[in-house]
Amino acid sequence: MNYPGSQSDNLVVGSEKIWGSFAANRIATVAYLKAKTNLEDYQDVLAENLLPDVSLITFGEYIFQRGNASLQNPSFKKS
């Protein structure tokens, strides 16, 4: 189900995953991931692809909504 505001989706295409984020006003960076992505890899994708675009797609205010990906574990914090 899609909710208003910023969303994220993972689509499996062959042996790669395509990760992207979008908001009501624009599409942000799209990243291509390996089929087997661990939690640290996933957090690097967020840091490298989502964080630089956050202010552009949200005008400085946002709520991060995680999807159903098993790697999106809210109890793990990267130091």
mmCIF file of C-alpha atoms in Angstrom:
data_model
loop_
_atom_site.group_PDB
_atom_site.id
_atom_site.type_symbol
_atom_site.label_atom_id
_atom_site.label_comp_id
_atom_site.label_asym_id
_atom_site.label_seq_id
_atom_site.Cartn_x
_atom_site.Cartn_y
_atom_site.Cartn_z
ATOM 1 C CA MET A 1 0.000 0.000 0.000
ATOM 2 C CA ASN A 2 1.296 3.486 -0.816
ATOM 3 C CA TYR A 3 1.098 6.246 1.752
ATOM 4 C CA PRO A 4 1.435 9.995 1.155
ATOM 5 C CA GLY A 5 4.952 11.348 1.451
ATOM 6 C CA SER A 6 8.247 9.572 0.946
ATOM 7 C CA GLN A 7 8.178 5.874 0.106
ATOM 8 C CA SER A 8 10.769 3.217 -0.725
ATOM 9 C CA ASP A 9 10.487 0.061 -2.790
ATOM 10 C CA ASN A 10 12.712 -2.912 -3.582
ATOM 11 C CA LEU A 11 12.114 -4.671 -6.893
ATOM 12 C CA VAL A 12 13.973 -7.868 -7.701
ATOM 13 C CA VAL A 13 15.127 -7.884 -11.331
ATOM 14 C CA GLY A 14 17.157 -10.955 -12.263
ATOM 15 C CA SER A 15 20.097 -11.094 -9.876
ATOM 16 C CA GLU A 16 19.986 -7.420 -8.869
ATOM 17 C CA LYS A 17 17.728 -5.308 -6.694
ATOM 18 C CA ILE A 18 16.722 -1.812 -7.626
ATOM 19 C CA TRP A 19 16.249 0.558 -4.705
ATOM 20 C CA GLY A 20 14.731 3.990 -4.971
ATOM 21 C CA SER A 21 12.915 6.627 -3.004
ATOM 22 C CA PHE A 22 10.339 9.155 -4.023
ATOM 23 C CA ALA A 23 8.082 11.821 -2.640
ATOM 24 C CA ALA A 24 5.048 13.616 -4.002
ATOM 25 C CA ASN A 25 7.199 16.210 -5.750
ATOM 26 C CA ARG A 26 10.037 14.150 -7.315
ATOM 27 C CA ILE A 27 11.951 10.897 -7.673
ATOM 28 C CA ALA A 28 15.290 10.698 -5.908
ATOM 29 C CA THR A 29 18.337 8.584 -6.685
ATOM 30 C CA VAL A 30 17.940 5.005 -7.882
ATOM 31 C CA ALA A 31 20.519 2.454 -6.705
ATOM 32 C CA TYR A 32 21.316 -1.030 -7.988
ATOM 33 C CA LEU A 33 22.148 -3.626 -5.335
ATOM 34 C CA LYS A 34 23.522 -7.146 -5.397
ATOM 35 C CA ALA A 35 20.942 -9.893 -5.010
ATOM 36 C CA LYS A 36 22.444 -10.810 -1.631
ATOM 37 C CA THR A 37 22.594 -7.600 0.390
ATOM 38 C CA ASN A 38 23.381 -7.633 4.095
ATOM 39 C CA LEU A 39 22.264 -5.059 6.641
ATOM 40 C CA GLU A 40 25.491 -3.050 6.483
ATOM 41 C CA ASP A 41 25.310 -2.888 2.663
ATOM 42 C CA TYR A 42 21.697 -1.746 2.877
ATOM 43 C CA GLN A 43 22.528 1.003 5.369
ATOM 44 C CA ASP A 44 25.341 2.172 3.089
ATOM 45 C CA VAL A 45 22.820 2.417 0.242
ATOM 46 C CA LEU A 46 20.593 4.595 2.431
ATOM 47 C CA ALA A 47 23.515 6.794 3.494
ATOM 48 C CA GLU A 48 24.850 7.208 -0.046
ATOM 49 C CA ASN A 49 21.560 7.481 -1.953
ATOM 50 C CA LEU A 50 18.759 8.638 0.335
ATOM 51 C CA LEU A 51 20.374 11.048 2.784
ATOM 52 C CA PRO A 52 21.870 13.382 0.129
ATOM 53 C CA ASP A 53 18.414 13.728 -1.482
ATOM 54 C CA VAL A 54 16.317 14.086 1.684
ATOM 55 C CA SER A 55 16.338 17.881 1.743
ATOM 56 C CA LEU A 56 15.568 18.020 -1.989
ATOM 57 C CA ILE A 57 12.556 15.720 -1.878
ATOM 58 C CA THR A 58 11.114 16.754 1.491
ATOM 59 C CA PHE A 59 11.916 20.436 1.962
ATOM 60 C CA GLY A 60 13.695 19.524 5.223
ATOM 61 C CA GLU A 61 10.870 17.633 6.963
ATOM 62 C CA TYR A 62 10.374 13.911 6.512
ATOM 63 C CA ILE A 63 9.282 10.650 8.074
ATOM 64 C CA PHE A 64 11.262 7.553 7.091
ATOM 65 C CA GLN A 65 8.825 4.710 6.452
ATOM 66 C CA ARG A 66 10.383 1.319 6.070
ATOM 67 C CA GLY A 67 8.953 -1.290 3.753
ATOM 68 C CA ASN A 68 8.834 -5.044 4.176
ATOM 69 C CA ALA A 69 12.512 -5.709 3.452
ATOM 70 C CA SER A 70 13.986 -7.990 6.098
ATOM 71 C CA LEU A 71 17.128 -5.812 6.142
ATOM 72 C CA GLN A 72 15.219 -2.828 7.467
ATOM 73 C CA ASN A 73 15.645 -3.734 11.120
ATOM 74 C CA PRO A 74 14.843 -0.749 13.355
ATOM 75 C CA SER A 75 16.713 -2.230 16.334
ATOM 76 C CA PHE A 76 20.097 -2.070 14.551
ATOM 77 C CA LYS A 77 21.955 1.241 14.626
ATOM 78 C CA LYS A 78 25.047 1.876 12.550
ATOM 79 C CA SER A 79 27.836 3.634 14.411
#
